[in-house]
Each structure stands twice: as C-alpha cells, then as structure tokens.
Coordinates of C-alpha atoms and ligand atoms in Angstrom, one line a residue:
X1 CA 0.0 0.0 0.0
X2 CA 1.7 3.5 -0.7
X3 CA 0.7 6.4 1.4
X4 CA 1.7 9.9 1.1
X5 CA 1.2 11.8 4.4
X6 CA 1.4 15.8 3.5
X7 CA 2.5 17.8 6.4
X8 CA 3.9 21.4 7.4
X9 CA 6.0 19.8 9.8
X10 CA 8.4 16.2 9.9
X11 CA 10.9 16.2 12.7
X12 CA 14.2 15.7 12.4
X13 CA 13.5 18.2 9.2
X14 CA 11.5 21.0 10.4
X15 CA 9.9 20.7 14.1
X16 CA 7.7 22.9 16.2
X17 CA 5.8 21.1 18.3
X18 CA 4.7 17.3 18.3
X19 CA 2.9 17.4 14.7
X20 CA 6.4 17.3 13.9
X21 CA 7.2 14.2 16.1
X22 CA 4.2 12.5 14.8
X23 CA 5.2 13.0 11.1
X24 CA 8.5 12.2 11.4
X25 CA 7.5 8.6 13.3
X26 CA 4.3 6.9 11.8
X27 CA 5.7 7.1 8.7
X28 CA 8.4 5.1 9.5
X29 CA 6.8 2.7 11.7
X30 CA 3.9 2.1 8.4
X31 CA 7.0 1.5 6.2
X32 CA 8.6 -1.4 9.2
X33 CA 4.7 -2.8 8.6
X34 CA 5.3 -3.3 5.1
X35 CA 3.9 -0.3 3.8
X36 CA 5.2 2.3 1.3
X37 CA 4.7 5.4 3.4
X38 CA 6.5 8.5 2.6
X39 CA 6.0 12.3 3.4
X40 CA 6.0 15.5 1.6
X41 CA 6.3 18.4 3.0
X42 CA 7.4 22.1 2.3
X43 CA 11.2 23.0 1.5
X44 CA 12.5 25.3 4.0
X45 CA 15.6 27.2 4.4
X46 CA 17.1 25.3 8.0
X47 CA 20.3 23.4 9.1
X48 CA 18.5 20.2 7.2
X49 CA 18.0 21.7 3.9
X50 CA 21.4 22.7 4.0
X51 CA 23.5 20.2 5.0
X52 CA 21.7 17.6 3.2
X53 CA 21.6 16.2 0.0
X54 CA 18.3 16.1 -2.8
X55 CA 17.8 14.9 -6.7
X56 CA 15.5 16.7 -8.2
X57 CA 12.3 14.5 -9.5
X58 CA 10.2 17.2 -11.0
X59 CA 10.1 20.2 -12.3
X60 CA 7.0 22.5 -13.3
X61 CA 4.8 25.3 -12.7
X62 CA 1.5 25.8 -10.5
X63 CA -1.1 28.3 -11.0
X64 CA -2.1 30.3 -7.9
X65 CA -4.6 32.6 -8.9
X66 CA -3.5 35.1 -12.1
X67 CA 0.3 34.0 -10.7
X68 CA 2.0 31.2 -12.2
X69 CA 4.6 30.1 -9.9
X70 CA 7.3 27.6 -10.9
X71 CA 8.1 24.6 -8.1
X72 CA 10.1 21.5 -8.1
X73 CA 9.7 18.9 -6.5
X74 CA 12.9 17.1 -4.4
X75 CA 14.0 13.7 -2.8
X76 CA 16.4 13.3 0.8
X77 CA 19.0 11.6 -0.1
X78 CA 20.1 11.1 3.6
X79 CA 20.7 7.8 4.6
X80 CA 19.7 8.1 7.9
X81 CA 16.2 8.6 7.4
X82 CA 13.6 5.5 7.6
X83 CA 11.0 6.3 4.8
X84 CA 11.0 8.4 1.8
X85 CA 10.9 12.1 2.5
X86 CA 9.6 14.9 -0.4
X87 CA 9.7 18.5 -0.7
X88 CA 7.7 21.2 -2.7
X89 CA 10.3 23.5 -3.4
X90 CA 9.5 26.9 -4.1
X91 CA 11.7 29.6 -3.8
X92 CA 9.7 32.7 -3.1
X93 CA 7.0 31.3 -0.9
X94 CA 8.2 28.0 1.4
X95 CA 12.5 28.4 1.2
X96 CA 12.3 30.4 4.4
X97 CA 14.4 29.9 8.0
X98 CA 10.9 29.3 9.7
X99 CA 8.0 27.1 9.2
X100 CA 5.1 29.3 10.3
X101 CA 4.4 33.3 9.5
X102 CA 1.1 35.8 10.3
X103 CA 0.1 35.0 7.0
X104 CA 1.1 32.1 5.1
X105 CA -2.1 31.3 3.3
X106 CA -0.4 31.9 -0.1
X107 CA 2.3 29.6 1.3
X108 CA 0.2 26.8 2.1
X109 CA -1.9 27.3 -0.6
X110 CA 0.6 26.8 -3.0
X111 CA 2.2 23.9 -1.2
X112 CA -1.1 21.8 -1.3
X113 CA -1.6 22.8 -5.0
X114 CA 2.1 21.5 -5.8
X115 CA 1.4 18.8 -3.9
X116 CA -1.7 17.7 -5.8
X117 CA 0.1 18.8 -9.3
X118 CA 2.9 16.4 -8.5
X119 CA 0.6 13.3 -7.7
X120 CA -1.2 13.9 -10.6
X121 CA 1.8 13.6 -13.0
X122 CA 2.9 10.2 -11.0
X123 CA 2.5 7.2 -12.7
X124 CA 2.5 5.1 -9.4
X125 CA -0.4 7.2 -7.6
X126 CA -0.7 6.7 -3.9
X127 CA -3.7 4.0 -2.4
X128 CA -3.9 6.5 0.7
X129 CA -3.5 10.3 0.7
X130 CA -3.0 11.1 4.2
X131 CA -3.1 14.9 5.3
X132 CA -2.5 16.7 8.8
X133 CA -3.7 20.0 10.0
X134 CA -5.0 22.8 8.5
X135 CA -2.0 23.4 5.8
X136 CA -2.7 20.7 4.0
X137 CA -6.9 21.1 4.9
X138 CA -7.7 22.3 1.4
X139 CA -6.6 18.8 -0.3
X140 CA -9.3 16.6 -0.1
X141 CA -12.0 19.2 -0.8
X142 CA -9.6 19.4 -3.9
X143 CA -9.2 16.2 -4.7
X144 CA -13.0 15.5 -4.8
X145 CA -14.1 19.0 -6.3
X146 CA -11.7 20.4 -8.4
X147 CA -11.8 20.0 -12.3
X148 CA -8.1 19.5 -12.4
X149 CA -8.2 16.6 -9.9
X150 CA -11.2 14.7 -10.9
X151 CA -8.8 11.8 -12.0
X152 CA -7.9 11.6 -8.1
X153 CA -11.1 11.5 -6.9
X154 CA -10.9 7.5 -6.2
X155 CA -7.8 8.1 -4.4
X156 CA -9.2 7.9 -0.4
X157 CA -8.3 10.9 1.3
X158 CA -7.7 11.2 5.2
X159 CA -7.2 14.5 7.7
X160 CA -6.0 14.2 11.1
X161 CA -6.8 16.5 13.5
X162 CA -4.2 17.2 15.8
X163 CA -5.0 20.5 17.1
X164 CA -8.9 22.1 16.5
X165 CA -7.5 25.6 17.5
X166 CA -6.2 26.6 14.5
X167 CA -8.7 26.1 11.8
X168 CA -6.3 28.3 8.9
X169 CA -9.4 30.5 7.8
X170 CA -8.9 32.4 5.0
X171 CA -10.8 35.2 3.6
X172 CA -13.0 35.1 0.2
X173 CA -10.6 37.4 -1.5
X174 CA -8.5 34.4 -1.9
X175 CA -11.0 32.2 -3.1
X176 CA -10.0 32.2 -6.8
X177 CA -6.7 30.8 -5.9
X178 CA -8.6 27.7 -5.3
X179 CA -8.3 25.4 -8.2
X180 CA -11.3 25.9 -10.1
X181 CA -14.3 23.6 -8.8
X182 CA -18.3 23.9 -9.5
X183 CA -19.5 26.9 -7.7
X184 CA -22.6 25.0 -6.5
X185 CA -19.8 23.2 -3.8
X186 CA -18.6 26.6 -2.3
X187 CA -20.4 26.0 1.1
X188 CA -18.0 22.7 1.2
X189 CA -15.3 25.4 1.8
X190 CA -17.4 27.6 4.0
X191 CA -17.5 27.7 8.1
X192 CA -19.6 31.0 9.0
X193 CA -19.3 33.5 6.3
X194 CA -14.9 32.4 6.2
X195 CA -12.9 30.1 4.0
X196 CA -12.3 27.1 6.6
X197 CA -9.5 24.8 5.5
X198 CA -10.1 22.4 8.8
X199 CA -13.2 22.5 8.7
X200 CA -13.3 21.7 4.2
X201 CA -11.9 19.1 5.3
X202 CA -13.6 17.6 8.2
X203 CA -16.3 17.7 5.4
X204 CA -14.5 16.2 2.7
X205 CA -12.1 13.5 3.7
X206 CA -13.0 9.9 3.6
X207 CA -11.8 10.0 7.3
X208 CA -11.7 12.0 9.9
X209 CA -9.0 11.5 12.7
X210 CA -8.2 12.9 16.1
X211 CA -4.8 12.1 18.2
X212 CA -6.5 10.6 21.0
X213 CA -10.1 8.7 21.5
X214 CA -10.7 11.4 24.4
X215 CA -10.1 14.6 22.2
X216 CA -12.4 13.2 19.7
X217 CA -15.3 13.0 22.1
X218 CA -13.9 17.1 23.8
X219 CA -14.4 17.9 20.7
X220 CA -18.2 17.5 20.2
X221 CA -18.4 19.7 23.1
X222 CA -15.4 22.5 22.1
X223 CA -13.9 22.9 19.2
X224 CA -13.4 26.7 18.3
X225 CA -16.9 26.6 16.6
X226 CA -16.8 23.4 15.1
X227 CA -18.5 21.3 16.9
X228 CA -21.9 21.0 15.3
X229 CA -19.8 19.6 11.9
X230 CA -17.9 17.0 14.3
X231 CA -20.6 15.9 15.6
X232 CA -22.4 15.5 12.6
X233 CA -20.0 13.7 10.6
X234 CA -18.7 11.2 13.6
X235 CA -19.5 8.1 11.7
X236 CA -16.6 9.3 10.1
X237 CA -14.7 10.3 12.7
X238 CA -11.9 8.3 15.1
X239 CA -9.5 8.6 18.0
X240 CA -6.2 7.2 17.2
X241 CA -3.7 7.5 20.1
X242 CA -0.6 8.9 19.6
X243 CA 2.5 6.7 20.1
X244 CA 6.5 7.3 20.7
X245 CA 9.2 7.0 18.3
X246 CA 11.1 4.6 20.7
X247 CA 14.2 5.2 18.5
X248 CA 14.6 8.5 19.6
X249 CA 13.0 9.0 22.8
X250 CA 15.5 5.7 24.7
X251 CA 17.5 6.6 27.6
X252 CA 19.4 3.8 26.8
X253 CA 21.1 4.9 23.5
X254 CA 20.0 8.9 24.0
X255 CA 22.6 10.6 22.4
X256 CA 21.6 14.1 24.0
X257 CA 21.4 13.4 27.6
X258 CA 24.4 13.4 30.1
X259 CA 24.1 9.5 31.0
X260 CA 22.5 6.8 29.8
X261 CA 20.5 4.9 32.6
X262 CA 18.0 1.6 32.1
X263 CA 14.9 0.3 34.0
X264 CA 17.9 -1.3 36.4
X265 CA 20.1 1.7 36.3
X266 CA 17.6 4.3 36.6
X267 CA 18.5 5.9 40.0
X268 CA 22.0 6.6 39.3
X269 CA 21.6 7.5 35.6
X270 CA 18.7 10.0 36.3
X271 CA 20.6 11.4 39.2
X272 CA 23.8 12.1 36.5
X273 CA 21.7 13.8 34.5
X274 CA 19.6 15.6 37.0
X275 CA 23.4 17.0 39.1
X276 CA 24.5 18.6 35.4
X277 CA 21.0 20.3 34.8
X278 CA 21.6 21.9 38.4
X279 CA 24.4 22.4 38.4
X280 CA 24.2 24.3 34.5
X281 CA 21.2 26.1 36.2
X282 CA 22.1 26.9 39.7
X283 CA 19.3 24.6 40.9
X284 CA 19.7 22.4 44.2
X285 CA 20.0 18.6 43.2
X286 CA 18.8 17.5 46.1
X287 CA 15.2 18.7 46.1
X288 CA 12.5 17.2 44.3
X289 CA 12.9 19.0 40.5
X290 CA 9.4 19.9 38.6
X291 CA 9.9 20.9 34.7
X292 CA 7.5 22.4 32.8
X293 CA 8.6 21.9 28.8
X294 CA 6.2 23.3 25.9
X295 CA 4.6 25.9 24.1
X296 CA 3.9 28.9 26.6
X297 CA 0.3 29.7 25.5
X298 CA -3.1 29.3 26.7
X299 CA -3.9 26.0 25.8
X300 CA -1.0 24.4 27.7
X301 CA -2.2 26.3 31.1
X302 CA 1.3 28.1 30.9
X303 CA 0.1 31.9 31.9
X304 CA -0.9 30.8 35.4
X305 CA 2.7 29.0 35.3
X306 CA 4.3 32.4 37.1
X307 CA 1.7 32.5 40.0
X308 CA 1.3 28.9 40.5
X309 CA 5.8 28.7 41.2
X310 CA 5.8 31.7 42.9
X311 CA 3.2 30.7 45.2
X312 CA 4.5 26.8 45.3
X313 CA 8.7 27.8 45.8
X314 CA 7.3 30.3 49.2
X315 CA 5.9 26.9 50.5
X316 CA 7.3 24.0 49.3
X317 CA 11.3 23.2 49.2
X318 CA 11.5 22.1 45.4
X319 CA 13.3 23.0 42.5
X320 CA 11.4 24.1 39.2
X321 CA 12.9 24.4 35.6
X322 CA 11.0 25.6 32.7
X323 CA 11.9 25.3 29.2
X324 CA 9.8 27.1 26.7
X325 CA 8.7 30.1 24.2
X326 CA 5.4 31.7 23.5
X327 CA 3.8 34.7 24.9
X328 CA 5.8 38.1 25.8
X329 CA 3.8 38.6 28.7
X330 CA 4.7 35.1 30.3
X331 CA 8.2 34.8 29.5
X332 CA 8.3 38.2 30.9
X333 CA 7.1 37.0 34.4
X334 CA 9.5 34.0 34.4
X335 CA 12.1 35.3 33.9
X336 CA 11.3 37.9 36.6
X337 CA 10.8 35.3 39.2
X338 CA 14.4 34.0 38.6
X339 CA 14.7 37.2 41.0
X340 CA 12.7 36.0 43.6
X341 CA 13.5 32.2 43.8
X342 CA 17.6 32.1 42.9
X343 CA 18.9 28.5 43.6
X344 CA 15.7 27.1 43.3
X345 CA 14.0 28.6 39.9
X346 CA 15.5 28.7 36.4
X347 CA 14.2 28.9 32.9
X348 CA 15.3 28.7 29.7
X349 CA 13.2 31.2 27.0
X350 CA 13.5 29.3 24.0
X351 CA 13.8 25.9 21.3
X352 CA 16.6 23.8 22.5
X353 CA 16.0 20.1 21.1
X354 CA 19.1 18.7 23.2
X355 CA 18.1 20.6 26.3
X356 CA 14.2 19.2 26.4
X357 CA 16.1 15.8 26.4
X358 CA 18.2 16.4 29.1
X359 CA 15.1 17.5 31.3
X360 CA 13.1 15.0 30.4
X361 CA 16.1 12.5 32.0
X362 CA 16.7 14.7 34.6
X363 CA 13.6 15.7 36.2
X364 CA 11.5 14.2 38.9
X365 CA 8.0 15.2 37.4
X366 CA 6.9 16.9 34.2
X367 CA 4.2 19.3 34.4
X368 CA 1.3 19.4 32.1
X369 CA -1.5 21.6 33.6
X370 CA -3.0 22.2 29.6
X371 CA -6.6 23.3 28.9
X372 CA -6.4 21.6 26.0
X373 CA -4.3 18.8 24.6
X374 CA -5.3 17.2 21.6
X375 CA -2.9 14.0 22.5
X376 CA 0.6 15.6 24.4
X377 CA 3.6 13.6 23.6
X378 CA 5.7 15.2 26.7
X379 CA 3.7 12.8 29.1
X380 CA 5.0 9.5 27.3
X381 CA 8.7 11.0 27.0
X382 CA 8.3 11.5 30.3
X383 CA 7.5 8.3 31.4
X384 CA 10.0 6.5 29.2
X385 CA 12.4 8.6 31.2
X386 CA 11.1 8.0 34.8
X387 CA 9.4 11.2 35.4
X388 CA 6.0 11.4 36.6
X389 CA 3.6 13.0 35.2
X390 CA 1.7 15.9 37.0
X391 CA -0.8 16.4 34.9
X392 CA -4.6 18.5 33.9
X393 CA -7.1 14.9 32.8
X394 CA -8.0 16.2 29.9
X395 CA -7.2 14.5 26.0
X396 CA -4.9 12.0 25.4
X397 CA -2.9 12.9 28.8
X398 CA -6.9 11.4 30.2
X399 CA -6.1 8.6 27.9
X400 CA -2.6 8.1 29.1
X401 CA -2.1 9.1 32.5
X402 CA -3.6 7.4 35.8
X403 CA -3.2 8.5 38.9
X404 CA -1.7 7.2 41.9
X405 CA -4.6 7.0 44.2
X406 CA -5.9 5.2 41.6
X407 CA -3.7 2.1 41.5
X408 CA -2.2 4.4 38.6
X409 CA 1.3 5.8 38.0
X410 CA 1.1 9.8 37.4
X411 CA -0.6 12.7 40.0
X412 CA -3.7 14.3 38.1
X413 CA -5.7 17.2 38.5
X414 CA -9.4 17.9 36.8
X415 CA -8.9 21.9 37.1
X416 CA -7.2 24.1 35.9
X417 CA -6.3 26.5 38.4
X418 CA -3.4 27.9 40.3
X419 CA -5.2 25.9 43.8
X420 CA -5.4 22.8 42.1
X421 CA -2.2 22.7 40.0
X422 CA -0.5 24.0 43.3
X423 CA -2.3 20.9 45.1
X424 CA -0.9 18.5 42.6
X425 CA 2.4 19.4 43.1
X426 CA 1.8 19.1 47.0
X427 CA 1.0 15.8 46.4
X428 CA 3.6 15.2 43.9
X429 CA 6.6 16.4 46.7
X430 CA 4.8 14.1 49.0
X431 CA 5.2 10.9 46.9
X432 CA 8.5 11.6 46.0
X433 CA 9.1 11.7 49.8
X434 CA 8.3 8.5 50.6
X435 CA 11.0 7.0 48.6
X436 CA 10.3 3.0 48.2
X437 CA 7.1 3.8 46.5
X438 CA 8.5 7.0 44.2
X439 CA 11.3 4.4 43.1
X440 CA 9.0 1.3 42.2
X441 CA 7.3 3.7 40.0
X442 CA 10.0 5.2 38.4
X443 CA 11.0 1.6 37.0
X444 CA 7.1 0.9 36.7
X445 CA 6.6 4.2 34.6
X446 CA 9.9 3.0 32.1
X447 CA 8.4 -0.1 31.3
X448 CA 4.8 1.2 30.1
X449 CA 4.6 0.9 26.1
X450 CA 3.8 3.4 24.2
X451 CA 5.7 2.4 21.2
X452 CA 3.9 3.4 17.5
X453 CA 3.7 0.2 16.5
X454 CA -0.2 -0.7 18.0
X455 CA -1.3 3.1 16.4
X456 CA 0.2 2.6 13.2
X457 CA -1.4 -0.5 13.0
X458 CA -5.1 1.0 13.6
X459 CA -4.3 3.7 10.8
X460 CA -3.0 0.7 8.0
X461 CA -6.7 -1.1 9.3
X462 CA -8.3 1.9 8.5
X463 CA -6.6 2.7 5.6
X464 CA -7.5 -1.0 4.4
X465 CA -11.0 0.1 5.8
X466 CA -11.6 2.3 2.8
X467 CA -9.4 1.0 0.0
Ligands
ADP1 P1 2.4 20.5 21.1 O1 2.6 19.9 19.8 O2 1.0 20.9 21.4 O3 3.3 21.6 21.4 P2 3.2 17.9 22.2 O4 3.3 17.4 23.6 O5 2.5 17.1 21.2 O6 2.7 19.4 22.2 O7 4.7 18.0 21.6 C1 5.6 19.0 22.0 C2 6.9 18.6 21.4 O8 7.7 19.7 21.3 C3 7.7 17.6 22.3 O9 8.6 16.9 21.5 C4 8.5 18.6 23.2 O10 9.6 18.0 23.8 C5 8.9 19.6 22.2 N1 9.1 21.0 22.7 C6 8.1 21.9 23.1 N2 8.7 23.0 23.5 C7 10.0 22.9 23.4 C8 11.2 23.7 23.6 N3 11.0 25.0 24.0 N4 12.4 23.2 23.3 C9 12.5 21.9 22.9 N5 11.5 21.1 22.6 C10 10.3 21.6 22.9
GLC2 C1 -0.8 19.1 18.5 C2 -1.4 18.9 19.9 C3 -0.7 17.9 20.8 C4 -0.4 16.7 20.0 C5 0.4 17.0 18.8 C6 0.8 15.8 18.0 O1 0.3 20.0 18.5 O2 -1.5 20.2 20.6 O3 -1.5 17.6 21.9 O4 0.4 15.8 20.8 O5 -0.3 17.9 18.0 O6 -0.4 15.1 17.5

C-alpha cells in the first residue's frame, strides 16, 4: 500500500511542536509494517536543507490565482532517514528559516496545489492520501471538487486533526486561488461567512482522525466553533492514540542526555543527569525537581505558570525548571521570578532540542496543567524517562495518564487552576518523599509501552477500511 502523508512539519527536518514528532514517526513505523509510506512536506531554508543532499524529481509550474509560480519537487537523499521524504520546493513562498508566519495562506496554498500537481503527474499514484492539520486542509475538498483533480477522486483521502485551534481560515478574496471547482460546492469550503480549510476538510475527507479517542469525544463539546460539523460527521470520525518514536526517545542509546540509565540503572543514571541540569542552572540537586517543557500559550495552562511557582517555591522546598517560548507577557514574568526564587528557579526562554532531552532525564516530574491537549507527547517521554507526570485529565494525557490513588502511575488534576495545579504538586513532593514507592514507580513508569507500532497499525486497518 503506498501512502503519502502531506505535512507542514516532519521532525528531524522542520519541528515545532509534536505534529512534527508524529510526522517524522508513523511514517516510518507504516514503512517497518510493510507499507510504502512516505512524506511531503514544504522545502525550507534550515540546518537540514542545507546540510543535506536532494535529486530533483520534478520540475513544473502551479497556478495560484492570475500568478503562475514555478516549483520543483525534491528527494532526501540522507541515509539516515527511515522512509521516503519529499519536498515542494518553491523559492519565493516555502525556502524560508521558519516554518510558520502571520500570513502564510499563499504559502500553504501553493504547497497543497504543488502537492496535488505532482501526484497527478505520478505514474505510481498513492492508495492513501493522508493529510495533517489545517495546511494541508484544502486537499481533499480538492481532490474531490476540483476539475483539475477529478482523476484523483478515487484516491481515499484522510485528515488528522491534531489541534482544533487553528482552523487556517482564509478570507474570500483568496477564493479564486482555489483550483477551479463547481461553484454550486462553495459551502463545502465555508465555516460561518470564512474560508475554513479544517473545517473543508472535516467535510471532505473519507476520514476523519483525532490524536487521542478522548479529544475526539472534547471535541463534540469544544472545538473553536466546530462542533456541530464533528458531531455530525462522527461516523466518520476516530480517536487514534498517539504513540512514541522509541528510537529517539530511549534513555538507553540517548545521544543528547548526560548518562545513559535503564529500568535497572535508573537511579543513578537520572541522578547524573539531573546533578548537570543543576548544576548548569544553579538549581539544588537535592530537592524534588518539577519541569515544565512546551509551548507557553493558553492551551498548555502556561500563563498561570508564574503565579502557581511563585506561590508553590514560598511553601514548598522544590526545585522548578521551565523550558519554553510563546507569549511576551509570560516569559516576561519567568524570567522575573528568577529574582525572587535564585537556587531554586530557572528557565530557559527558547527551542533547544538537546536541552528538552536532558530534562526530560533529569527531572522528577513533568508538568502538564494544559486546557487543551489534543494528545501531548511530553507525558509519554516522560514516562520513558522515569518522570512522573503531573498532569490536567483532559485528551490523550486522560487517555494516558492514571493516577496514583488510583492504582495508577502519574498525579492528576481535573482543574485548571493555580489551587489545584498548586495541590498537585503538593501531592507530587509528598510521593517523592516516601521514597520505596517514588522508586517502584519510576522503573514501573519506564516499562509502560507506548511504542507506534499498535497506532500505526489501527491507521493501515483503517486505511485498508476504505481502500
Ligand atoms: P504541542 O505539539 O501541542 O506543542 P506535544 O506534547 O504534542 O505538544 O509536543 C511537543 C513537542 O515539542 C515535544 O517533542 C516537546 O519535547 C517539544 N518541545 C516543546 N517546546 C520545546 C522547547 N522549548 N524546546 C525543545 N523542545 C520543545
Ligand atoms: C498538537 C497537539 C498535541 C499533540 C500534537 C501531535 O500539537 O497540541 O497535543 O500531541 O499535535 O499530535
């Protein structure tokens, strides 16, 4: 079976959050299943495209609108990655140093029309289409309405959903950059009075998936204004948990963190790590140490992140290290509290791949108070490394994490609040104070599997389900 999934993001190439994880790992776990799964995604301007190696497969032009914009299409040739990866190369629009802009509708717009230009000219089409996020949204309303695509039409299409929030809208002054289609399907593309690329194609694809079972049922109930549409087309709509890439994430063979440590070696190899990150950060070793790793914005609970450790450090004798970037206002307020809590408070503004390792094989608990979270691929790093969870039951960390008062593994909280994330961590200093118990878990936690290989499965089934 050959499946193409289209993404914005594919880690190690481009990564800003776990999209990137996810594209860079089911892929290549479909392909050890027998599968011919590959990716295409944009070409940017990073440390990959440049250092790296491509042979250019084709060469042609697009029509966006009155523009015609010429594109090529190129191959990795890096030996090091698992499955076929594909770019849309096209100087003016994608070769940029970032992945995301305020307005990148002509960006991803042309990228999904490439896309669709190039799998049109292969003779070897793909069984599965498989598209993630809003950037690639527009694809299977085009591959089922657009006069240029009609021969694709047979070709199943599939979107998964991995974060509602961002829908893409676009306004109708772009509409006749759309590849021509019947104008009697334009409400196909509409969401209240806006060009919707999620929600085209929520409508449109053969599937619908979400990144864990409990997001998919959240989402009937909240989902930035689309939960009348998810709720009507649920027949066609699944929860798919999220796995690992157990390659990458393995604190056995981790070539980031300070020490490698097993189940068996897990004490001394976490405490390695966790005396460097201290002592790097002027943080006290010997206290209980709480990270917090992630995108500092709303939906990951991060603005009541300040309060809730200034509060917390007053009472309780932990350490805290925080590793993130998002909103001015927040970093602002961490950093400030550096001030306050010296020698027990430190934070890192900013990306730092190498670093998030490190932490996550260094710490004692990860915190996740999130609003919202879609699947959260922190929790099960975490617990490959030994660190317990602290974390808000909500979406896949609901479908992941259990807590310890319930024969469980992880501390979790049903608010989100500075009380109750404060009470979590309460609890969280008292388990790791009674020391037989904290250590039993920590092997406990490193032998839980959340390898890809039972997800990638359920997305060949479903592929197979429709083919
Ligand atoms: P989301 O995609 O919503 O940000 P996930 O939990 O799915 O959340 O994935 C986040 C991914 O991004 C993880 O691999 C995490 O380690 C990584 N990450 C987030 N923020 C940073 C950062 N500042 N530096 C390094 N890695 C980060
Ligand atoms: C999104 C979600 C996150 C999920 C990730 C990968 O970024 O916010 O919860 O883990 O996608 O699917």
């Amino acid at each position: 079976m050959k499946i193409i999934h289209v993404s914005a993001e594919c880690y190690p190439i481009a990564k800003i959050g776990g999209l990137a994880d996810v594209v860079g790992a089911l892929p290549k776990y479909q392909y050890q299943l027998g599968a011919d799964s590959s990716v295409i995604m944009p070409f940017y301007n990073n440390k990959f495209t440049k250092t790296n190696r491509f042979t250019e497969l084709h060469e042609s032009e697009l029509k966006l609108g009155h523009d015609t914009i010429p594109y090529s299409v190129l191959r990795a040739e890096a030996p090091d990655l698992e499955f076929p990866i594909y770019f849309i190369h096209i100087e003016h629009l994608l070769y940029k140093e970032y992945v995301y802009s305020d307005n990148d509708v002509e960006r991803f717009l042309a990228f999904q029309i490439a896309t669709m230009d190039w799998i049109l000219s292969l003779e070897n089409k793909p069984d599965i289409i498989h598209c993630h996020d809003h950037h690639t949204g527009l694809i299977p309303f085009m591959a089922q309405e657009s006069y240029n695509y009609k021969s694709l039409n047979k070709i199943p299409v599939i979107t998964t959903i991995h974060n509602a929030q961002y829908q893409g809208w676009m306004s109708y002054e772009y509409l006749h950059k759309i590849p021509e289609f019947n104008s009697k399907y334009l409400g196909l593309l509409d969401w209240n009075g806006i060009i919707n690329p999620l929600a085209a194609s929520i409508k449109c694809a053969w599937r619908v998936t979400t990144v864990s079972p409990s997001y998919m049922e959240e989402l009937k109930e909240q989902a930035n204004g689309l939960e009348n549409l998810l709720a009507a087309e649920s027949a066609k709509c699944v929860g798919i948990l999220n796995g690992i890439d157990t390659d990458v994430w393995n604190p056995e063979t981790d070539s980031f963190i300070i020490k490698n440590y097993t189940k068996t070696t897990v004490t001394s190899g976490k405490k390695a790590n966790k005396k460097w990150l201290c002592k790097e950060y002027d943080l006290d070793e010997t206290k209980p140490l709480f990270a917090f790793i992630g995108r500092l914005v709303g939906e990951k609970g991060a603005g009541l992140l300040p309060k809730v450790f200034n509060e917390i450090l007053k009472s309780k004798d932990i350490s805290i290290f925080l590793l993130g970037s998002g909103f001015k206002e927040t970093e602002t307020e961490l950093l400030y509290l550096k001030n306050l809590h010296s020698g027990n408070y430190n934070t890192y503004i900013g990306y730092d791949e190498k670093l998030s390792h490190i932490i996550y094989a260094s710490a004692d608990f990860l915190l996740m108070p999130s609003r919202v979270e879609p699947c959260g691929l922190n929790q099960m790093y975490a617990l490959r490394y030994g660190t317990v969870p602290v974390v808000r039951s909500i979406g896949g960390l609901k479908d992941t994490v259990v807590d310890i008062d319930s024969k469980g593994f992880g501390i979790c909280h049903q608010d989100v609040s500075i009380a109750s994330i404060i009470e979590a961590i309460k609890r969280a200093s008292d388990f790791y104070d009674n020391k037989e118990a904290f250590n039993a878990n920590r092997k406990n936690i490193m032998s839980l599997n959340h390898s890809w290989e039972v997800s990638a499965k359920a997305y060949l089934n479903l592929y197979n389900s429709i083919n």
